[in-house]
Amino acid sequence: MSTTIRFVLLCEGSSDQPLVGHLQDLLVSHGATAATGRADWSKGRVSAKLTRLLESGEPFDLAFVHRDADGPNAESRIKEIDNGVREAVFSHPYIPVVPVQETEAWLLIDEAAIRSVVGNPHGNTPLNLPSPEHVEHVPRPKEALRQALINASGKSGRRLKEERKRFTSRRLVLLQRLDPEGIVKTVPSWRRLEQSIDNLARDLGWVVPTETGS
């Protein structure tokens, strides 16, 4: 059975748009034949975003709702998303996307990618990055990532000043290069996202049955 999933990612800002590609890959790896999606970074509460999506008349099969936890666990954000779904009377399937503490936690663990994105892949300045299992205990991963990029660049003086201005573009490239099958798979919040997709795929029958020999 061919299953093409159309989805919308309600994200926090335009810089999170690269998540669309990763979600497409995850949907396919968990049973969809194909997946196509788009990002919506309009402002407002979850319920307001979902209501606008419903009122748009756009055809879609699934909504991903992205909210950084901004804290040490995801429970309060997931509850916020669930409440928004109820307020909007949103009957489509949906999946929360809740990085702990911030989306940057998913980018802070790949040393090779960080060194590469600043153009210094063979640098040896210690970056002291957290392990995937402990990165969600870093209270401000965005600032930690900013500092890691600066350290990895090995720059000083005027070049360092210019590097500091490039954080947004560096972060965007790191998110684009994120490998859904790489080290991020060991981060708890990413595992929860994958499990949610797998559960939904099974509930809705996307999973292709394994063929057995006769």
Backbone as ProteinMPNN parsed JSONL, in Angstrom:
{"seq_chain_A": "MSTTIRFVLLCEGSSDQPLVGHLQDLLVSHGATAATGRADWSKGRVSAKLTRLLESGEPFDLAFVHRDADGPNAESRIKEIDNGVREAVFSHPYIPVVPVQETEAWLLIDEAAIRSVVGNPHGNTPLNLPSPEHVEHVPRPKEALRQALINASGKSGRRLKEERKRFTSRRLVLLQRLDPEGIVKTVPSWRRLEQSIDNLARDLGWVVPTETGS", "coords_chain_A": {"N_chain_A": [[0.846, -1.203, 0.0], [0.574, 2.178, -0.892], [1.622, 5.03, 0.794], [1.476, 8.343, 1.121], [2.428, 11.013, 3.02], [1.233, 14.122, 3.947], [2.274, 16.989, 5.581], [2.294, 19.608, 8.077], [4.596, 21.654, 9.685], [4.438, 23.323, 12.573], [6.36, 25.689, 13.713], [8.8, 27.412, 15.832], [10.22, 29.511, 14.736], [11.571, 30.968, 11.675], [14.133, 29.985, 11.365], [14.028, 27.374, 12.082], [13.112, 25.917, 9.996], [14.604, 23.938, 8.518], [14.017, 21.568, 9.857], [11.891, 20.39, 8.603], [12.758, 18.789, 6.433], [14.108, 16.767, 7.829], [12.019, 15.621, 9.266], [10.484, 14.636, 7.173], [12.223, 12.595, 6.306], [12.203, 10.969, 8.601], [9.52, 10.138, 8.701], [9.353, 8.566, 6.4], [11.253, 6.617, 7.013], [9.903, 5.341, 8.986], [7.777, 4.049, 7.848], [6.075, 5.417, 5.974], [5.423, 5.773, 2.481], [6.169, 8.025, 1.076], [6.825, 11.47, 1.928], [5.778, 14.794, 2.374], [6.235, 18.129, 3.299], [5.709, 21.332, 4.935], [6.862, 24.347, 6.519], [5.488, 26.404, 9.08], [5.813, 29.366, 10.604], [4.342, 31.232, 11.914], [3.231, 33.566, 14.426], [1.871, 33.229, 17.788], [-0.36, 31.545, 20.124], [-0.477, 27.966, 20.614], [-3.057, 26.929, 20.125], [-4.162, 28.969, 18.551], [-2.539, 28.896, 16.27], [-3.133, 26.333, 15.297], [-5.848, 26.635, 14.801], [-5.815, 28.553, 12.749], [-4.585, 27.022, 10.79], [-6.513, 25.044, 10.314], [-8.575, 26.662, 9.352], [-7.513, 27.526, 6.995], [-8.0, 25.709, 5.038], [-6.191, 24.089, 3.827], [-5.025, 21.017, 2.507], [-3.933, 18.355, 4.496], [-2.287, 15.723, 6.321], [-1.164, 15.415, 8.792], [0.037, 17.134, 11.659], [2.937, 18.604, 12.95], [4.015, 19.927, 15.979], [6.137, 22.23, 17.115], [7.921, 23.113, 19.934], [10.287, 24.523, 21.966], [11.452, 23.16, 25.038], [12.526, 24.826, 26.973], [13.466, 24.323, 29.507], [14.269, 21.756, 31.974], [12.798, 19.465, 31.337], [10.278, 17.922, 29.22], [7.594, 17.771, 29.759], [5.752, 19.86, 30.514], [5.574, 21.403, 28.197], [4.562, 19.571, 26.37], [2.098, 19.127, 27.516], [1.053, 21.694, 27.183], [0.842, 21.766, 24.392], [-0.989, 19.669, 23.965], [-3.219, 20.763, 25.277], [-3.667, 22.98, 23.626], [-4.428, 21.713, 21.286], [-6.882, 20.624, 22.066], [-8.31, 22.987, 22.63], [-8.475, 24.11, 20.108], [-10.07, 22.339, 18.87], [-8.966, 20.324, 17.283], [-8.819, 17.765, 15.131], [-7.13, 16.262, 13.577], [-4.32, 13.974, 13.221], [-1.485, 14.572, 15.331], [1.84, 15.491, 16.342], [3.941, 16.251, 18.985], [6.931, 18.18, 18.916], [9.49, 18.485, 20.83], [12.289, 19.725, 21.833], [14.68, 19.39, 24.463], [16.85, 21.295, 26.249], [16.579, 23.338, 24.452], [16.323, 23.631, 20.852], [18.921, 23.788, 19.991], [20.288, 21.97, 21.524], [20.268, 19.601, 20.127], [22.198, 20.076, 18.293], [24.555, 20.472, 19.551], [26.202, 18.357, 20.098], [27.696, 17.229, 18.115], [30.796, 17.165, 17.316], [32.481, 17.089, 15.045], [30.853, 18.223, 13.054], [30.5, 20.815, 14.052], [33.132, 21.825, 14.021], [33.59, 21.688, 11.292], [31.662, 23.442, 10.159], [32.56, 25.972, 10.781], [34.735, 26.149, 9.225], [37.135, 24.991, 10.034], [38.049, 22.2, 10.16], [40.073, 20.557, 11.119], [40.866, 21.548, 13.501], [42.116, 21.689, 16.895], [41.437, 22.735, 19.321], [40.137, 22.243, 22.518], [36.689, 21.522, 22.873], [34.952, 20.702, 24.762], [32.37, 19.461, 24.762], [29.071, 18.387, 25.741], [27.925, 15.023, 26.468], [25.645, 13.053, 24.434], [23.75, 11.892, 26.125], [23.688, 13.6, 28.267], [23.31, 16.167, 27.366], [20.886, 17.474, 27.567], [20.85, 18.441, 30.075], [22.251, 20.719, 30.051], [21.841, 24.059, 30.729], [21.55, 26.314, 28.99], [21.723, 25.695, 26.018], [21.9, 27.038, 23.567], [23.63, 29.21, 24.014], [25.846, 27.767, 24.775], [26.402, 26.436, 22.397], [26.998, 28.61, 20.785], [29.411, 29.466, 21.973], [30.958, 27.185, 21.571], [31.215, 27.168, 18.793], [32.703, 29.485, 18.41], [35.065, 28.796, 19.775], [35.834, 26.589, 18.24], [36.441, 27.774, 15.839], [38.927, 28.963, 16.066], [39.69, 31.548, 15.724], [40.804, 34.99, 16.06], [40.952, 38.422, 17.187], [39.964, 40.728, 14.666], [38.836, 38.85, 12.924], [37.649, 37.1, 14.68], [35.689, 38.735, 15.736], [34.051, 39.009, 13.501], [33.265, 36.379, 13.215], [31.648, 35.988, 15.44], [29.353, 37.291, 14.645], [28.198, 35.546, 12.939], [26.648, 33.573, 14.005], [23.869, 32.898, 13.668], [23.674, 32.078, 10.967], [25.507, 29.975, 10.995], [24.286, 28.236, 12.79], [21.983, 27.615, 11.357], [23.036, 26.15, 9.187], [24.123, 23.971, 10.56], [21.761, 22.805, 11.518], [20.57, 22.117, 9.109], [22.364, 20.168, 8.275], [22.061, 18.208, 10.129], [22.024, 14.837, 11.049], [19.579, 12.522, 10.933], [19.995, 9.856, 11.428], [22.243, 9.78, 12.862], [24.353, 10.747, 15.612], [22.462, 12.143, 17.064], [20.374, 10.445, 17.536], [20.68, 9.319, 19.991], [19.916, 11.138, 21.866], [17.592, 11.853, 24.397], [15.144, 13.391, 23.904], [14.992, 13.386, 21.13], [14.752, 10.652, 20.65], [12.232, 10.303, 21.779], [10.667, 11.737, 19.953], [11.019, 10.168, 17.632], [9.85, 7.784, 18.555], [7.215, 8.6, 18.884], [6.474, 9.088, 16.234], [6.74, 6.516, 15.216], [4.801, 5.152, 16.721], [2.455, 6.427, 15.805], [2.561, 5.764, 13.107], [2.122, 3.028, 13.22], [-0.393, 2.954, 14.41], [-1.953, 4.129, 12.406], [-1.523, 2.5, 10.301], [0.645, 2.76, 8.489], [2.937, 1.284, 8.376], [4.719, -0.964, 6.474], [3.859, -4.279, 5.985], [6.019, -7.002, 6.868], [7.369, -9.083, 4.446], [7.028, -12.571, 4.117], [8.57, -15.639, 3.367], [7.147, -18.161, 1.229]], "CA_chain_A": [[0.0, 0.0, 0.0], [1.334, 3.42, -0.99], [1.17, 6.024, 1.765], [2.176, 9.62, 1.059], [1.988, 11.834, 4.146], [1.373, 15.577, 3.819], [2.263, 17.521, 6.939], [2.69, 20.988, 8.356], [5.372, 21.836, 10.913], [4.249, 24.603, 13.253], [7.627, 25.846, 14.427], [8.943, 28.639, 16.612], [10.782, 30.581, 13.925], [11.986, 30.563, 10.333], [15.411, 29.278, 11.429], [13.767, 25.96, 12.349], [12.551, 25.339, 8.782], [15.261, 22.7, 8.08], [13.436, 20.387, 10.49], [10.939, 19.777, 7.671], [13.438, 17.72, 5.711], [14.396, 15.66, 8.746], [10.748, 14.97, 9.574], [10.162, 13.84, 5.982], [13.043, 11.385, 6.35], [11.74, 10.111, 9.694], [8.247, 9.538, 8.313], [9.634, 7.499, 5.435], [11.957, 5.521, 7.692], [8.968, 4.666, 9.885], [6.695, 3.36, 7.173], [5.417, 6.13, 4.88], [6.055, 5.613, 1.177], [6.755, 9.335, 0.796], [6.321, 12.513, 2.822], [6.038, 16.157, 1.932], [5.783, 19.04, 4.351], [6.123, 22.732, 4.904], [6.955, 24.968, 7.836], [4.685, 27.6, 9.366], [6.388, 29.968, 11.812], [3.514, 32.357, 12.351], [3.23, 33.751, 15.869], [0.625, 32.984, 18.489], [-0.483, 30.35, 20.94], [-0.646, 26.733, 19.85], [-4.445, 26.82, 19.677], [-4.379, 29.931, 17.468], [-1.856, 28.379, 15.082], [-3.891, 25.199, 14.789], [-7.107, 27.156, 14.255], [-5.513, 29.156, 11.442], [-4.306, 25.94, 9.856], [-7.795, 24.455, 9.95], [-9.361, 27.626, 8.575], [-6.883, 27.756, 5.692], [-8.507, 24.742, 4.066], [-5.065, 23.362, 3.232], [-5.086, 19.576, 2.754], [-2.772, 17.781, 5.173], [-2.588, 14.494, 7.059], [-0.489, 15.388, 10.085], [0.694, 18.376, 12.115], [3.986, 18.576, 13.96], [3.998, 21.179, 16.738], [7.475, 22.389, 17.679], [8.085, 24.074, 21.029], [11.399, 24.228, 22.869], [11.02, 22.975, 26.424], [13.017, 25.952, 27.783], [13.609, 23.815, 30.864], [14.925, 20.449, 32.045], [11.964, 18.349, 30.883], [9.351, 18.272, 28.147], [6.201, 17.499, 30.121], [4.887, 21.043, 30.524], [5.35, 21.819, 26.807], [3.668, 18.594, 25.753], [0.767, 19.432, 28.05], [0.622, 22.923, 26.515], [0.438, 21.403, 23.035], [-2.227, 18.894, 24.07], [-4.298, 21.704, 25.608], [-3.929, 23.77, 22.431], [-5.169, 20.846, 20.362], [-8.267, 20.554, 22.548], [-8.942, 24.298, 22.474], [-8.716, 24.349, 18.686], [-10.894, 21.223, 18.382], [-8.128, 19.851, 16.178], [-9.048, 16.32, 15.095], [-6.103, 15.587, 12.78], [-3.168, 13.472, 13.983], [-0.444, 15.56, 15.602], [2.986, 14.998, 17.101], [4.774, 17.303, 19.567], [8.376, 18.17, 18.692], [9.889, 19.274, 22.004], [13.675, 19.575, 22.266], [15.007, 19.786, 25.841], [16.11, 22.457, 26.662], [16.344, 24.097, 23.224], [16.688, 22.898, 19.644], [20.384, 23.776, 19.88], [20.826, 20.774, 22.189], [20.453, 18.578, 19.101], [23.344, 20.469, 17.459], [25.701, 20.73, 20.42], [26.895, 17.109, 20.411], [28.443, 16.741, 16.953], [32.032, 17.954, 17.27], [32.971, 17.19, 13.666], [30.012, 19.179, 12.327], [30.782, 22.16, 14.573], [34.433, 22.259, 13.488], [33.481, 21.831, 9.841], [30.83, 24.571, 9.752], [33.334, 27.21, 10.917], [35.851, 26.091, 8.289], [38.369, 24.581, 10.702], [37.747, 20.811, 10.503], [41.189, 19.877, 11.769], [41.233, 22.261, 14.723], [42.272, 20.816, 18.068], [41.057, 23.418, 20.557], [39.104, 21.46, 23.208], [35.365, 22.133, 22.862], [34.28, 20.278, 26.006], [30.953, 19.286, 24.474], [28.404, 17.389, 26.571], [27.542, 13.781, 25.807], [24.23, 13.052, 24.054], [22.914, 11.516, 27.261], [23.662, 14.66, 29.274], [23.194, 17.494, 26.769], [19.647, 18.125, 27.988], [21.068, 19.053, 31.384], [22.907, 22.016, 29.816], [20.701, 24.977, 30.87], [21.414, 27.26, 27.87], [22.501, 25.1, 24.92], [22.161, 28.005, 22.496], [24.852, 29.941, 24.36], [26.937, 26.79, 24.748], [26.727, 26.226, 20.989], [27.658, 29.838, 20.322], [30.788, 29.448, 22.453], [31.66, 26.078, 20.916], [31.542, 27.601, 17.435], [33.799, 30.455, 18.523], [36.28, 28.054, 20.129], [36.216, 25.728, 17.12], [36.939, 28.586, 14.721], [40.332, 29.283, 16.274], [39.934, 32.903, 15.241], [41.073, 36.033, 17.054], [40.94, 39.775, 16.652], [38.87, 41.143, 13.794], [38.181, 37.658, 12.384], [36.791, 36.575, 15.744], [34.531, 39.628, 15.799], [33.176, 38.646, 12.385], [32.714, 35.048, 13.497], [30.573, 36.145, 16.421], [28.156, 37.763, 13.944], [27.711, 34.515, 12.022], [26.026, 32.466, 14.736], [22.58, 32.497, 13.094], [23.897, 31.312, 9.733], [26.174, 28.722, 11.377], [23.275, 27.39, 13.413], [21.107, 27.151, 10.292], [23.731, 25.102, 8.439], [24.191, 22.792, 11.433], [20.45, 22.167, 11.546], [20.382, 21.504, 7.792], [23.245, 19.007, 8.165], [21.749, 17.237, 11.173], [21.797, 13.5, 10.506], [18.597, 11.822, 11.767], [20.49, 8.516, 11.755], [23.535, 9.942, 13.502], [24.508, 10.799, 17.059], [21.266, 12.729, 17.683], [19.45, 9.37, 17.895], [20.879, 8.931, 21.389], [19.394, 12.194, 22.733], [16.251, 11.407, 24.82], [14.005, 14.066, 23.261], [14.919, 12.914, 19.746], [14.196, 9.303, 20.722], [10.796, 10.441, 22.028], [10.073, 12.135, 18.687], [10.985, 8.985, 16.769], [8.88, 6.835, 19.08], [5.887, 9.143, 18.59], [6.227, 8.847, 14.814], [6.558, 5.077, 15.046], [3.494, 4.787, 17.282], [1.406, 6.905, 14.91], [2.632, 4.967, 11.886], [1.486, 1.737, 13.486], [-1.823, 3.189, 14.655], [-2.633, 4.483, 11.157], [-1.286, 1.477, 9.292], [1.635, 3.095, 7.469], [4.039, 0.326, 8.382], [4.566, -1.992, 5.447], [4.063, -5.596, 6.581], [7.204, -7.733, 6.433], [7.043, -10.221, 3.601], [7.603, -13.842, 4.551], [8.654, -16.606, 2.265], [6.088, -19.162, 1.203]], "C_chain_A": [[0.877, 1.247, 0.0], [0.755, 4.462, -0.039], [2.035, 7.269, 1.661], [1.591, 10.54, 2.123], [2.272, 13.303, 3.859], [1.293, 16.165, 5.224], [2.632, 18.996, 6.966], [3.456, 20.987, 9.672], [5.111, 23.239, 11.443], [5.467, 24.814, 14.14], [7.745, 27.225, 15.054], [9.48, 29.796, 15.793], [11.268, 30.056, 12.599], [13.297, 29.781, 10.347], [15.24, 27.79, 11.704], [13.219, 25.232, 11.125], [13.264, 24.061, 8.334], [14.734, 21.432, 8.753], [12.473, 19.669, 9.555], [11.574, 18.594, 6.952], [13.715, 16.514, 6.586], [13.117, 14.908, 9.107], [10.276, 14.137, 8.376], [10.933, 12.524, 6.004], [12.564, 10.426, 7.435], [10.431, 9.414, 9.339], [8.463, 8.377, 7.346], [10.314, 6.317, 6.124], [11.042, 4.748, 8.634], [7.702, 4.199, 9.163], [5.995, 4.085, 6.047], [6.159, 5.864, 3.572], [6.788, 6.895, 0.786], [6.152, 10.335, 1.774], [6.702, 13.863, 2.255], [5.467, 17.11, 2.972], [6.241, 20.459, 4.123], [6.138, 23.256, 6.335], [6.068, 26.198, 7.912], [5.222, 28.171, 10.672], [5.612, 31.215, 12.236], [3.436, 32.384, 13.874], [1.877, 33.386, 16.475], [0.671, 31.72, 19.321], [-0.728, 29.133, 20.049], [-2.066, 26.634, 19.297], [-4.727, 27.754, 18.512], [-3.725, 29.456, 16.173], [-2.652, 27.239, 14.459], [-5.216, 25.646, 14.174], [-6.887, 27.773, 12.885], [-5.259, 28.08, 10.385], [-5.608, 25.286, 9.394], [-8.596, 25.383, 9.03], [-8.792, 27.862, 7.192], [-7.443, 26.824, 4.61], [-7.417, 23.936, 3.39], [-5.197, 21.861, 3.516], [-3.802, 19.074, 3.426], [-3.236, 16.576, 5.99], [-2.116, 14.544, 8.503], [0.084, 16.763, 10.396], [1.773, 18.033, 13.129], [3.965, 19.932, 14.66], [5.314, 21.279, 17.504], [7.481, 23.482, 18.744], [9.293, 23.644, 21.843], [10.879, 24.1, 24.297], [11.387, 24.176, 27.29], [13.13, 25.563, 29.249], [14.136, 22.402, 30.814], [14.075, 19.261, 31.628], [10.891, 18.864, 29.927], [7.894, 18.261, 28.574], [5.291, 18.716, 30.032], [4.586, 21.512, 29.102], [4.4, 20.844, 26.1], [2.241, 18.827, 26.234], [0.204, 20.685, 27.391], [0.124, 22.624, 25.107], [-0.875, 20.628, 23.056], [-3.425, 19.806, 24.38], [-4.674, 22.556, 24.397], [-4.724, 22.989, 21.399], [-6.635, 20.769, 20.777], [-8.991, 21.88, 22.339], [-9.312, 24.571, 21.017], [-9.666, 23.316, 18.08], [-10.235, 20.642, 17.121], [-8.192, 18.327, 16.156], [-8.038, 15.557, 14.241], [-5.044, 14.971, 13.701], [-2.138, 14.59, 14.181], [0.653, 14.925, 16.443], [3.745, 16.192, 17.667], [6.248, 17.089, 19.208], [8.959, 19.084, 19.762], [11.338, 18.974, 22.38], [13.837, 20.071, 23.705], [16.489, 20.14, 25.854], [15.69, 23.295, 25.446], [16.766, 23.24, 22.035], [18.199, 22.795, 19.502], [21.018, 22.59, 20.591], [21.078, 19.661, 21.179], [21.677, 18.847, 18.242], [24.644, 20.509, 18.245], [26.584, 19.504, 20.623], [27.765, 16.592, 19.279], [29.687, 17.601, 16.747], [32.527, 18.139, 15.845], [32.169, 18.214, 12.873], [30.305, 20.607, 12.764], [32.11, 22.675, 14.015], [34.341, 22.512, 11.983], [32.752, 23.109, 9.453], [31.561, 25.906, 9.901], [34.579, 27.183, 10.051], [37.171, 25.704, 8.899], [38.243, 23.119, 11.14], [38.846, 20.082, 11.254], [41.669, 20.608, 13.021], [41.311, 21.319, 15.912], [42.009, 21.533, 19.382], [39.956, 22.616, 21.242], [37.77, 22.206, 23.226], [34.546, 21.758, 24.09], [32.761, 20.152, 25.821], [30.338, 18.231, 25.401], [28.131, 16.117, 25.775], [26.071, 13.852, 25.407], [23.296, 12.748, 25.223], [22.751, 12.64, 28.27], [23.429, 16.057, 28.685], [21.937, 18.218, 27.23], [19.734, 18.688, 29.398], [21.81, 20.386, 31.263], [21.814, 23.082, 29.797], [20.495, 25.933, 29.705], [22.223, 26.738, 26.678], [22.771, 26.058, 23.772], [23.455, 28.771, 22.77], [26.063, 29.012, 24.36], [27.369, 26.518, 23.31], [27.45, 27.432, 20.416], [29.138, 29.825, 20.722], [31.596, 28.335, 21.789], [32.076, 26.461, 19.494], [32.709, 28.587, 17.444], [35.108, 29.727, 18.813], [36.777, 27.222, 18.948], [36.829, 26.518, 15.973], [38.427, 28.877, 14.838], [40.698, 30.698, 15.873], [40.201, 33.869, 16.395], [40.978, 37.395, 16.374], [39.723, 40.072, 15.801], [38.115, 39.93, 13.249], [37.262, 37.028, 13.423], [35.52, 37.425, 15.867], [33.535, 39.296, 14.696], [32.518, 37.288, 12.63], [31.554, 35.145, 14.476], [29.255, 36.559, 15.746], [27.508, 36.67, 13.103], [26.956, 33.402, 12.739], [24.742, 31.99, 14.066], [22.771, 31.655, 11.841], [24.592, 29.986, 10.031], [25.159, 27.739, 11.952], [22.348, 26.803, 12.359], [21.757, 26.002, 9.512], [23.835, 23.826, 9.273], [22.861, 22.052, 11.464], [20.164, 21.488, 10.202], [21.173, 20.199, 7.689], [22.955, 17.939, 9.224], [21.4, 15.888, 10.55], [20.816, 12.75, 11.405], [19.032, 10.416, 12.169], [21.83, 8.571, 12.485], [23.44, 10.011, 15.019], [23.265, 11.343, 17.768], [20.278, 11.644, 18.12], [19.589, 8.936, 19.35], [20.428, 10.002, 22.373], [17.946, 11.84, 23.107], [15.094, 12.076, 24.099], [13.869, 13.669, 21.795], [14.35, 11.497, 19.708], [12.691, 9.36, 20.954], [10.068, 10.84, 20.744], [9.949, 10.929, 17.756], [9.941, 7.978, 17.241], [7.453, 7.293, 18.787], [5.512, 8.899, 17.13], [5.954, 7.364, 14.582], [5.192, 4.626, 15.559], [2.359, 5.194, 16.345], [1.381, 6.088, 13.618], [1.937, 3.625, 12.065], [-0.017, 1.899, 13.696], [-2.584, 3.413, 13.353], [-2.328, 3.524, 10.012], [-0.316, 1.85, 8.199], [2.696, 2.028, 7.321], [3.753, -0.761, 7.358], [4.828, -3.352, 6.075], [5.295, -6.298, 6.016], [6.777, -8.946, 5.628], [7.739, -11.472, 4.122], [7.603, -14.806, 3.384], [7.56, -17.65, 2.357], [6.664, -20.551, 1.388]], "O_chain_A": [[1.81, 1.358, 0.796], [-0.444, 4.742, -0.061], [3.198, 7.255, 2.066], [0.39, 10.812, 2.121], [3.406, 13.682, 3.565], [0.358, 15.877, 5.971], [3.196, 19.544, 6.018], [3.015, 20.39, 10.655], [5.517, 24.227, 10.831], [5.591, 24.191, 15.194], [6.902, 28.095, 14.836], [9.221, 30.953, 16.123], [11.372, 28.845, 12.403], [13.55, 28.993, 9.436], [16.194, 27.023, 11.577], [12.893, 24.048, 11.211], [12.604, 23.164, 7.81], [14.982, 20.33, 8.263], [12.259, 18.465, 9.696], [10.981, 17.518, 6.876], [13.576, 15.373, 6.146], [13.136, 13.684, 9.238], [9.728, 13.049, 8.556], [10.364, 11.463, 5.749], [12.521, 9.214, 7.222], [10.252, 8.234, 9.641], [7.824, 7.331, 7.467], [9.992, 5.16, 5.852], [11.363, 3.63, 9.037], [6.672, 3.977, 9.799], [5.364, 3.431, 5.217], [7.384, 5.745, 3.563], [7.888, 6.851, 0.236], [5.106, 10.084, 2.372], [7.798, 14.052, 1.728], [4.354, 16.918, 3.463], [7.048, 20.745, 3.239], [5.515, 22.69, 7.233], [5.917, 26.937, 6.938], [5.105, 27.543, 11.724], [6.168, 32.131, 12.84], [3.561, 31.349, 14.528], [0.877, 33.253, 15.77], [1.612, 30.93, 19.236], [-1.13, 29.257, 18.892], [-2.255, 26.293, 18.13], [-5.446, 27.386, 17.583], [-4.303, 29.602, 15.096], [-2.824, 27.184, 13.241], [-5.653, 25.107, 13.157], [-7.673, 27.549, 11.964], [-5.67, 28.216, 9.232], [-5.776, 25.008, 8.207], [-9.21, 24.94, 8.059], [-9.497, 28.344, 6.305], [-7.363, 27.122, 3.419], [-7.698, 23.172, 2.466], [-5.455, 21.475, 4.656], [-2.704, 19.356, 2.948], [-4.417, 16.434, 6.303], [-2.612, 13.797, 9.346], [0.557, 17.466, 9.503], [1.54, 17.258, 14.057], [3.903, 20.969, 14.001], [5.567, 20.505, 18.427], [7.098, 24.623, 18.487], [9.328, 22.525, 22.356], [9.983, 24.834, 24.712], [10.663, 24.516, 28.226], [12.912, 26.392, 30.132], [14.424, 21.888, 29.733], [14.586, 18.142, 31.57], [10.632, 20.065, 29.836], [7.034, 18.706, 27.814], [4.174, 18.615, 29.526], [3.477, 21.967, 28.821], [3.539, 21.26, 25.324], [1.291, 18.737, 25.456], [-0.984, 20.74, 27.074], [-0.896, 23.163, 24.676], [-1.772, 20.899, 22.258], [-4.505, 19.637, 23.815], [-5.852, 22.825, 24.164], [-5.591, 23.541, 20.721], [-7.527, 20.841, 19.932], [-10.148, 21.9, 21.92], [-10.338, 25.189, 20.733], [-10.024, 23.414, 16.906], [-10.856, 20.497, 16.069], [-7.677, 17.671, 17.061], [-8.085, 14.329, 14.187], [-4.893, 15.408, 14.842], [-1.949, 15.44, 13.31], [0.423, 13.952, 17.16], [4.157, 17.067, 16.906], [6.74, 15.96, 19.199], [8.929, 20.307, 19.626], [11.592, 18.06, 23.165], [13.208, 21.049, 24.11], [17.309, 19.301, 25.481], [14.606, 23.876, 25.415], [17.478, 22.247, 22.193], [18.704, 21.817, 18.951], [22.16, 22.234, 20.301], [22.0, 18.864, 21.352], [22.149, 17.954, 17.537], [25.722, 20.573, 17.655], [27.628, 19.609, 21.266], [28.497, 15.619, 19.457], [29.633, 18.637, 16.084], [32.949, 19.235, 15.474], [32.739, 18.989, 12.105], [30.352, 21.512, 11.932], [32.202, 23.826, 13.587], [34.95, 23.45, 11.469], [33.168, 23.795, 8.52], [31.22, 26.872, 9.218], [35.401, 28.096, 10.126], [38.225, 26.039, 8.359], [38.317, 22.817, 12.331], [38.584, 19.1, 11.947], [42.748, 20.321, 13.54], [40.653, 20.279, 15.937], [42.323, 21.003, 20.448], [38.934, 22.331, 20.618], [37.727, 23.391, 23.556], [33.563, 22.423, 24.416], [31.979, 20.669, 26.619], [31.018, 17.285, 25.799], [28.11, 16.142, 24.544], [25.319, 14.638, 25.985], [22.189, 13.282, 25.301], [21.793, 12.648, 29.043], [23.358, 17.032, 29.433], [21.918, 19.448, 27.28], [18.801, 19.34, 29.867], [21.979, 21.099, 32.252], [20.934, 23.029, 28.937], [19.359, 26.332, 29.447], [23.286, 27.275, 26.364], [23.772, 25.91, 23.071], [24.275, 28.96, 21.872], [27.166, 29.416, 23.993], [28.561, 26.385, 23.032], [28.404, 27.289, 19.652], [30.009, 30.137, 19.91], [32.774, 28.516, 21.48], [33.17, 26.112, 19.05], [33.593, 28.525, 16.589], [36.132, 29.998, 18.185], [37.978, 27.153, 18.684], [37.645, 25.989, 15.218], [39.115, 29.022, 13.827], [41.875, 31.016, 15.701], [39.866, 33.595, 17.547], [40.931, 37.496, 15.148], [38.597, 39.722, 16.156], [36.891, 39.97, 13.123], [36.212, 36.483, 13.079], [34.424, 36.902, 16.074], [32.325, 39.3, 14.922], [31.353, 37.082, 12.289], [30.567, 34.425, 14.327], [28.174, 36.215, 16.225], [26.394, 36.844, 12.609], [26.653, 32.379, 12.126], [24.548, 30.784, 13.911], [22.105, 30.634, 11.67], [24.298, 28.979, 9.388], [25.18, 26.551, 11.63], [21.965, 25.636, 12.445], [21.104, 25.002, 9.212], [23.656, 22.725, 8.752], [22.829, 20.822, 11.44], [19.581, 20.405, 10.166], [20.704, 19.235, 7.085], [23.563, 16.869, 9.197], [20.581, 15.81, 9.634], [21.172, 12.376, 12.522], [18.51, 9.849, 13.129], [22.473, 7.544, 12.701], [22.557, 9.407, 15.628], [23.039, 11.041, 18.939], [19.434, 11.892, 18.981], [18.71, 8.257, 19.881], [20.538, 9.811, 23.584], [17.145, 11.555, 22.217], [14.143, 11.396, 23.715], [12.758, 13.619, 21.268], [13.55, 11.176, 18.829], [11.949, 8.556, 20.391], [8.976, 10.342, 20.471], [8.894, 10.702, 17.164], [9.23, 7.388, 16.428], [6.585, 6.477, 18.48], [4.372, 8.546, 16.825], [5.043, 7.003, 13.838], [4.512, 3.824, 14.92], [1.425, 4.426, 16.112], [0.313, 5.761, 13.101], [1.247, 3.148, 11.165], [-0.812, 1.088, 13.221], [-3.716, 2.952, 13.201], [-2.81, 3.705, 8.894], [-0.414, 1.33, 7.088], [3.291, 1.884, 6.253], [2.696, -1.391, 7.37], [5.9, -3.571, 6.641], [5.579, -6.197, 4.822], [5.937, -9.735, 6.061], [8.903, -11.426, 4.519], [6.721, -14.769, 2.525], [7.102, -17.983, 3.45], [5.92, -21.532, 1.394]]}, "name": "protein", "num_of_chains": 1, "seq": "MSTTIRFVLLCEGSSDQPLVGHLQDLLVSHGATAATGRADWSKGRVSAKLTRLLESGEPFDLAFVHRDADGPNAESRIKEIDNGVREAVFSHPYIPVVPVQETEAWLLIDEAAIRSVVGNPHGNTPLNLPSPEHVEHVPRPKEALRQALINASGKSGRRLKEERKRFTSRRLVLLQRLDPEGIVKTVPSWRRLEQSIDNLARDLGWVVPTETGS"}
